[in-house]
GROMACS .gro file of C-alpha atoms in nm:
model
  320
    1MET     CA    1  -0.188  12.927  15.478
    2SER     CA    2  -0.180  12.718  15.783
    3ILE     CA    3  -0.397  12.416  15.799
    4SER     CA    4  -0.539  12.212  16.073
    5VAL     CA    5  -0.722  11.880  16.046
    6LEU     CA    6  -0.981  11.827  16.357
    7GLY     CA    7  -1.054  11.475  16.371
    8ALA     CA    8  -0.822  11.233  16.415
    9GLY     CA    9  -0.970  10.944  16.288
   10ALA     CA   10  -0.870  10.727  15.981
   11PHE     CA   11  -0.961  10.974  15.771
   12GLY     CA   12  -0.855  11.236  15.951
   13THR     CA   13  -0.531  11.133  16.007
   14ALA     CA   14  -0.473  11.017  15.631
   15LEU     CA   15  -0.541  11.398  15.545
   16ALA     CA   16  -0.291  11.531  15.785
   17ILE     CA   17  -0.013  11.277  15.668
   18THR     CA   18  -0.037  11.351  15.313
   19LEU     CA   19  -0.054  11.732  15.390
   20ALA     CA   20   0.240  11.723  15.614
   21ASN     CA   21   0.429  11.522  15.369
   22ALA     CA   22   0.414  11.840  15.124
   23ARG     CA   23   0.431  12.102  15.351
   24PRO     CA   24   0.536  12.211  15.732
   25ASP     CA   25   0.291  12.386  15.863
   26ILE     CA   26  -0.012  12.140  15.926
   27THR     CA   27  -0.176  12.025  16.274
   28LEU     CA   28  -0.373  11.726  16.370
   29TRP     CA   29  -0.621  11.728  16.651
   30ALA     CA   30  -0.758  11.480  16.864
   31ARG     CA   31  -0.989  11.521  17.152
   32ASP     CA   32  -0.845  11.233  17.376
   33ASP     CA   33  -0.482  11.365  17.566
   34SER     CA   34  -0.347  10.973  17.626
   35ALA     CA   35  -0.434  10.953  17.232
   36VAL     CA   36  -0.248  11.234  17.125
   37GLU     CA   37   0.078  11.174  17.365
   38SER     CA   38   0.101  10.793  17.190
   39MET     CA   39   0.115  10.948  16.832
   40CYS     CA   40   0.365  11.194  16.945
   41THR     CA   41   0.562  10.931  17.064
   42GLU     CA   42   0.530  10.680  16.869
   43ARG     CA   43   0.450  10.854  16.524
   44VAL     CA   44   0.131  10.638  16.420
   45ASN     CA   45  -0.240  10.618  16.507
   46ALA     CA   46  -0.225  10.306  16.672
   47LEU     CA   47  -0.588  10.255  16.680
   48ARG     CA   48  -0.728  10.416  16.359
   49LEU     CA   49  -0.434  10.388  16.103
   50PRO     CA   50  -0.167  10.155  16.269
   51ASP     CA   51   0.007  10.090  15.911
   52ALA     CA   52   0.092  10.476  15.861
   53HIS     CA   53   0.391  10.651  15.976
   54LEU     CA   54   0.292  11.022  16.120
   55PRO     CA   55   0.552  11.300  15.973
   56GLU     CA   56   0.799  11.434  16.215
   57ALA     CA   57   0.679  11.769  16.082
   58LEU     CA   58   0.307  11.681  16.170
   59GLY     CA   59   0.203  11.860  16.474
   60ILE     CA   60  -0.034  11.681  16.706
   61THR     CA   61  -0.245  11.864  16.965
   62SER     CA   62  -0.555  11.808  17.168
   63ASP     CA   63  -0.549  12.166  17.235
   64LEU     CA   64  -0.820  12.310  16.999
   65THR     CA   65  -0.751  12.635  17.065
   66LYS     CA   66  -0.404  12.638  16.920
   67ALA     CA   67  -0.530  12.412  16.682
   68CYS     CA   68  -0.805  12.650  16.534
   69GLN     CA   69  -0.525  12.946  16.505
   70ALA     CA   70  -0.478  12.781  16.144
   71GLU     CA   71  -0.669  12.982  15.875
   72ILE     CA   72  -0.770  12.670  15.690
   73ILE     CA   73  -0.956  12.423  15.923
   74LEU     CA   74  -1.060  12.079  15.778
   75LEU     CA   75  -1.352  11.938  15.967
   76VAL     CA   76  -1.332  11.539  16.006
   77ILE     CA   77  -1.618  11.555  16.252
   78PRO     CA   78  -1.899  11.288  16.122
   79THR     CA   79  -2.182  11.476  16.013
   80GLN     CA   80  -2.442  11.378  16.317
   81ARG     CA   81  -2.190  11.570  16.553
   82LEU     CA   82  -2.117  11.857  16.363
   83ALA     CA   83  -2.373  12.070  16.437
   84ALA     CA   84  -2.327  12.049  16.847
   85PHE     CA   85  -1.924  12.083  16.754
   86LEU     CA   86  -1.970  12.384  16.564
   87GLU     CA   87  -2.210  12.578  16.823
   88THR     CA   88  -2.007  12.466  17.072
   89ASN     CA   89  -1.672  12.610  16.965
   90ALA     CA   90  -1.872  12.875  16.745
   91ALA     CA   91  -1.579  13.170  16.861
   92LEU     CA   92  -1.297  12.981  16.787
   93PHE     CA   93  -1.386  12.929  16.373
   94ALA     CA   94  -1.515  13.277  16.324
   95GLY     CA   95  -1.402  13.437  16.014
   96LYS     CA   96  -1.193  13.116  15.929
   97ILE     CA   97  -1.215  12.888  15.607
   98LEU     CA   98  -1.386  12.549  15.747
   99VAL     CA   99  -1.381  12.272  15.502
  100ALA     CA  100  -1.631  12.001  15.572
  101CYS     CA  101  -1.459  11.652  15.538
  102CYS     CA  102  -1.787  11.401  15.609
  103LYS     CA  103  -2.077  11.303  15.415
  104GLY     CA  104  -2.470  11.320  15.506
  105VAL     CA  105  -2.728  11.478  15.573
  106ASP     CA  106  -2.824  11.594  15.902
  107LEU     CA  107  -3.083  11.385  16.069
  108ALA     CA  108  -3.246  11.665  16.298
  109THR     CA  109  -3.220  11.931  16.043
  110GLY     CA  110  -3.222  11.827  15.674
  111LEU     CA  111  -2.878  12.025  15.583
  112GLY     CA  112  -2.588  11.938  15.456
  113PRO     CA  113  -2.252  11.999  15.612
  114THR     CA  114  -2.171  12.338  15.439
  115ALA     CA  115  -2.515  12.462  15.549
  116THR     CA  116  -2.478  12.326  15.899
  117ILE     CA  117  -2.129  12.546  15.879
  118LYS     CA  118  -2.303  12.840  15.719
  119SER     CA  119  -2.624  12.807  16.031
  120LYS     CA  120  -2.320  12.759  16.303
  121VAL     CA  121  -2.121  13.016  16.227
  122PRO     CA  122  -2.166  13.261  15.951
  123SER     CA  123  -1.870  13.440  15.927
  124ALA     CA  124  -1.707  13.162  15.808
  125THR     CA  125  -1.599  13.044  15.452
  126ALA     CA  126  -1.754  12.701  15.413
  127CYS     CA  127  -1.648  12.414  15.177
  128VAL     CA  128  -1.681  12.054  15.155
  129LEU     CA  129  -1.411  11.796  15.025
  130THR     CA  130  -1.598  11.498  14.935
  131GLY     CA  131  -1.509  11.196  14.661
  132PRO     CA  132  -1.391  10.859  14.609
  133SER     CA  133  -1.090  10.768  14.863
  134PHE     CA  134  -0.984  10.532  15.126
  135ALA     CA  135  -0.777  10.691  15.424
  136VAL     CA  136  -0.513  10.381  15.373
  137ASP     CA  137  -0.482  10.496  15.042
  138ILE     CA  138  -0.399  10.862  15.070
  139ALA     CA  139  -0.193  10.824  15.370
  140ALA     CA  140   0.007  10.550  15.154
  141GLY     CA  141   0.058  10.861  14.916
  142LEU     CA  142  -0.145  10.670  14.669
  143PRO     CA  143  -0.263  10.887  14.353
  144THR     CA  144  -0.627  11.006  14.486
  145ALA     CA  145  -0.857  11.264  14.338
  146LEU     CA  146  -1.134  11.464  14.541
  147THR     CA  147  -1.392  11.745  14.456
  148LEU     CA  148  -1.369  12.039  14.659
  149ALA     CA  149  -1.681  12.211  14.600
  150GLY     CA  150  -1.747  12.603  14.797
  151PRO     CA  151  -1.759  12.970  14.669
  152SER     CA  152  -1.601  13.023  14.373
  153GLU     CA  153  -1.446  13.339  14.443
  154SER     CA  154  -1.211  13.184  14.695
  155LEU     CA  155  -1.238  12.821  14.565
  156LYS     CA  156  -0.889  12.825  14.345
  157ASP     CA  157  -0.675  12.963  14.669
  158ILE     CA  158  -0.826  12.678  14.889
  159GLN     CA  159  -0.802  12.425  14.593
  160SER     CA  160  -0.401  12.529  14.601
  161GLU     CA  161  -0.341  12.522  14.957
  162LEU     CA  162  -0.508  12.202  15.023
  163SER     CA  163  -0.346  12.000  14.679
  164THR     CA  164  -0.080  11.776  14.710
  165PRO     CA  165   0.155  11.571  14.481
  166ALA     CA  166  -0.080  11.243  14.544
  167LEU     CA  167  -0.385  11.413  14.610
  168ARG     CA  168  -0.548  11.629  14.323
  169LEU     CA  169  -0.858  11.847  14.391
  170TYR     CA  170  -1.105  11.933  14.145
  171ARG     CA  171  -1.307  12.254  14.229
  172THR     CA  172  -1.725  12.333  14.167
  173SER     CA  173  -1.925  12.604  14.275
  174ASP     CA  174  -2.214  12.302  14.279
  175VAL     CA  175  -2.211  12.209  14.672
  176THR     CA  176  -2.599  12.060  14.630
  177GLY     CA  177  -2.432  11.836  14.393
  178ALA     CA  178  -2.111  11.746  14.567
  179GLU     CA  179  -2.265  11.682  14.902
  180LEU     CA  180  -2.577  11.457  14.775
  181GLY     CA  181  -2.379  11.266  14.579
  182GLY     CA  182  -2.176  11.174  14.885
  183ALA     CA  183  -2.402  11.161  15.130
  184LEU     CA  184  -2.654  10.960  14.894
  185LYS     CA  185  -2.406  10.691  14.779
  186ASN     CA  186  -2.338  10.581  15.092
  187VAL     CA  187  -2.754  10.455  15.118
  188ILE     CA  188  -2.664  10.264  14.798
  189ALA     CA  189  -2.353  10.139  14.893
  190ILE     CA  190  -2.563   9.944  15.214
  191ALA     CA  191  -2.840   9.846  14.963
  192CYS     CA  192  -2.523   9.673  14.726
  193GLY     CA  193  -2.343   9.517  15.064
  194ALA     CA  194  -2.715   9.384  15.183
  195ALA     CA  195  -2.764   9.256  14.879
  196ILE     CA  196  -2.435   9.051  14.790
  197GLY     CA  197  -2.423   8.938  15.177
  198ALA     CA  198  -2.771   8.821  15.168
  199GLY     CA  199  -2.604   8.610  14.869
  200TYR     CA  200  -2.833   8.812  14.568
  201GLY     CA  201  -2.521   8.825  14.347
  202GLU     CA  202  -2.334   9.033  14.123
  203SER     CA  203  -2.625   9.128  13.921
  204ALA     CA  204  -2.832   9.214  14.159
  205ARG     CA  205  -2.578   9.464  14.300
  206ALA     CA  206  -2.515   9.595  13.967
  207ALA     CA  207  -2.887   9.674  13.949
  208VAL     CA  208  -2.912   9.851  14.287
  209MET     CA  209  -2.588  10.071  14.170
  210THR     CA  210  -2.753  10.175  13.857
  211ARG     CA  211  -3.123  10.226  14.004
  212GLY     CA  212  -2.978  10.376  14.299
  213TYR     CA  213  -2.789  10.641  14.066
  214ALA     CA  214  -3.085  10.721  13.932
  215GLU     CA  215  -3.244  10.792  14.272
  216ILE     CA  216  -2.939  11.001  14.363
  217GLN     CA  217  -3.003  11.200  14.020
  218ARG     CA  218  -3.415  11.254  14.128
  219LEU     CA  219  -3.337  11.395  14.450
  220ALA     CA  220  -3.019  11.620  14.379
  221ILE     CA  221  -3.152  11.791  14.046
  222ALA     CA  222  -3.462  11.841  14.193
  223LEU     CA  223  -3.272  12.010  14.485
  224GLY     CA  224  -3.026  12.201  14.261
  225ALA     CA  225  -2.753  12.011  14.194
  226GLU     CA  226  -2.596  11.976  13.831
  227PRO     CA  227  -2.633  11.655  13.653
  228LYS     CA  228  -2.232  11.704  13.556
  229THR     CA  229  -2.126  11.704  13.905
  230LEU     CA  230  -2.317  11.387  13.983
  231ALA     CA  231  -2.174  11.229  13.694
  232GLY     CA  232  -1.806  11.312  13.827
  233LEU     CA  233  -1.599  11.202  14.123
  234SER     CA  234  -1.834  11.328  14.394
  235GLY     CA  235  -2.133  11.149  14.217
  236PHE     CA  236  -2.084  10.844  13.995
  237GLY     CA  237  -1.677  10.794  14.102
  238ASP     CA  238  -1.770  10.801  14.488
  239LEU     CA  239  -2.084  10.561  14.466
  240THR     CA  240  -1.862  10.331  14.241
  241LEU     CA  241  -1.564  10.309  14.504
  242THR     CA  242  -1.850  10.240  14.803
  243CYS     CA  243  -2.051  10.017  14.635
  244THR     CA  244  -1.767   9.771  14.518
  245SER     CA  245  -1.507   9.722  14.790
  246GLN     CA  246  -1.479   9.566  15.134
  247ARG     CA  247  -1.303   9.849  15.258
  248SER     CA  248  -1.592  10.071  15.260
  249ARG     CA  249  -1.760  10.102  15.564
  250ASN     CA  250  -2.122  10.161  15.455
  251TYR     CA  251  -2.086   9.824  15.197
  252SER     CA  252  -1.961   9.650  15.471
  253PHE     CA  253  -2.195   9.784  15.712
  254GLY     CA  254  -2.478   9.630  15.477
  255TYR     CA  255  -2.312   9.305  15.409
  256ALA     CA  256  -2.340   9.244  15.773
  257ILE     CA  257  -2.687   9.302  15.784
  258GLY     CA  258  -2.748   9.060  15.448
  259ALA     CA  259  -2.527   8.812  15.622
  260GLN     CA  260  -2.691   8.835  15.940
  261THR     CA  261  -2.339   8.828  16.066
  262SER     CA  262  -2.179   9.123  16.336
  263PHE     CA  263  -2.029   9.469  16.235
  264ASP     CA  264  -1.789   9.659  16.438
  265PRO     CA  265  -2.037   9.948  16.627
  266ASN     CA  266  -1.715  10.183  16.691
  267GLN     CA  267  -1.716  10.217  16.311
  268THR     CA  268  -1.849  10.531  16.160
  269VAL     CA  269  -2.116  10.440  15.899
  270GLU     CA  270  -2.269  10.776  15.767
  271GLY     CA  271  -2.508  10.625  15.552
  272ALA     CA  272  -2.741  10.471  15.843
  273LYS     CA  273  -2.904  10.824  15.971
  274THR     CA  274  -2.852  10.959  15.610
  275ALA     CA  275  -3.094  10.660  15.480
  276GLU     CA  276  -3.364  10.814  15.716
  277ALA     CA  277  -3.287  11.189  15.676
  278VAL     CA  278  -3.295  11.133  15.345
  279SER     CA  279  -3.605  10.909  15.332
  280ASN     CA  280  -3.748  11.211  15.522
  281LEU     CA  281  -3.669  11.493  15.239
  282ALA     CA  282  -3.781  11.263  14.931
  283GLN     CA  283  -4.107  11.223  15.112
  284LYS     CA  284  -4.115  11.625  15.173
  285HIS     CA  285  -4.031  11.675  14.806
  286GLY     CA  286  -4.234  11.425  14.658
  287ILE     CA  287  -3.913  11.210  14.524
  288ASP     CA  288  -3.955  10.861  14.456
  289MET     CA  289  -3.678  10.695  14.602
  290PRO     CA  290  -3.760  10.291  14.647
  291ILE     CA  291  -3.431  10.170  14.739
  292THR     CA  292  -3.333  10.465  15.012
  293ARG     CA  293  -3.683  10.423  15.138
  294VAL     CA  294  -3.627   9.987  15.192
  295VAL     CA  295  -3.291  10.075  15.363
  296ALA     CA  296  -3.464  10.306  15.604
  297ALA     CA  297  -3.687  10.071  15.716
  298ILE     CA  298  -3.477   9.747  15.727
  299LEU     CA  299  -3.223   9.985  15.914
  300ALA     CA  300  -3.525  10.088  16.167
  301ASN     CA  301  -3.620   9.687  16.161
  302LYS     CA  302  -3.942   9.754  15.998
  303LEU     CA  303  -3.825   9.512  15.663
  304ASN     CA  304  -3.618   9.203  15.640
  305ILE     CA  305  -3.380   9.145  15.340
  306LYS     CA  306  -3.579   8.890  15.160
  307ASP     CA  307  -3.939   9.069  15.189
  308ALA     CA  308  -3.688   9.428  15.083
  309MET     CA  309  -3.610   9.225  14.751
  310GLU     CA  310  -3.953   9.152  14.707
  311ALA     CA  311  -4.069   9.468  14.692
  312LEU     CA  312  -3.813   9.640  14.484
  313LEU     CA  313  -3.874   9.375  14.252
  314ALA     CA  314  -4.252   9.368  14.261
  315ARG     CA  315  -4.227   9.800  14.089
  316PRO     CA  316  -4.431   9.815  13.796
  317LEU     CA  317  -4.238   9.731  13.527
  318LYS     CA  318  -4.151  10.060  13.290
  319GLU     CA  319  -3.952  10.276  13.060
  320GLU     CA  320  -3.556  10.291  13.196
   0.00000   0.00000   0.00000
């Protein structure tokens, strides 16, 4: 089956590179004509992934209709923009295999990526690709393992089509667990970055990660996720990577908040909107998520880092 990658940011470009290095029928779509012309000529995405070569076999286009002729379409579109993008181009996506490559919860609807796909393109097969990964590692051909979640009847074939020698996919039908693990860990990563940026130290980060993982489990399991999914790549694995590396945009964003320094506004930080969306979701279902609630309050300028840490440390003593 032919494959198109929609979205030429760092992650979309990296996926296109690793797939095109393994097979000839890969297309990368970007909305900017000048960026496409530059990538076709220079064979590099200078703005998003400047150190990675674009294989000669990789097709690059700004023609969405052409890109959507593929049977499998990877949607590397930020979660908060996904619904509008699908609605605008629904006719092009009808009957396709659509794989969301984004992490988060839609602020307007409270839906995850696959539910968003099904709400806008009911005839599509909706999947999600998630897990611990950095674009530069994927583009460089370094070993990476991800979770592919979707309907069990078609998942094995899709897994086979999207796997490469360096990109190993594990499949699961637990879409809820895969999506919420990937979404919620971004919120915890912001909290971890803020703790380190504010000078609270490595032990504080370990505490935030651990208690944050407990929050992830509480909400996700209440919404139908399987515990084993949350302990896997899309849960614990992604949490570990995102909360401990300066290359994580969510962690770096939190660090900038804690250190009171600037952060590149052009960087997509999925966890920022997710914090608000998940805080609303937790309140709706009566789930206690203090770290998520504090992150949402900080981002809404209702709480500063010092008061946030004091609020968390003042919580009642109890059994773990």
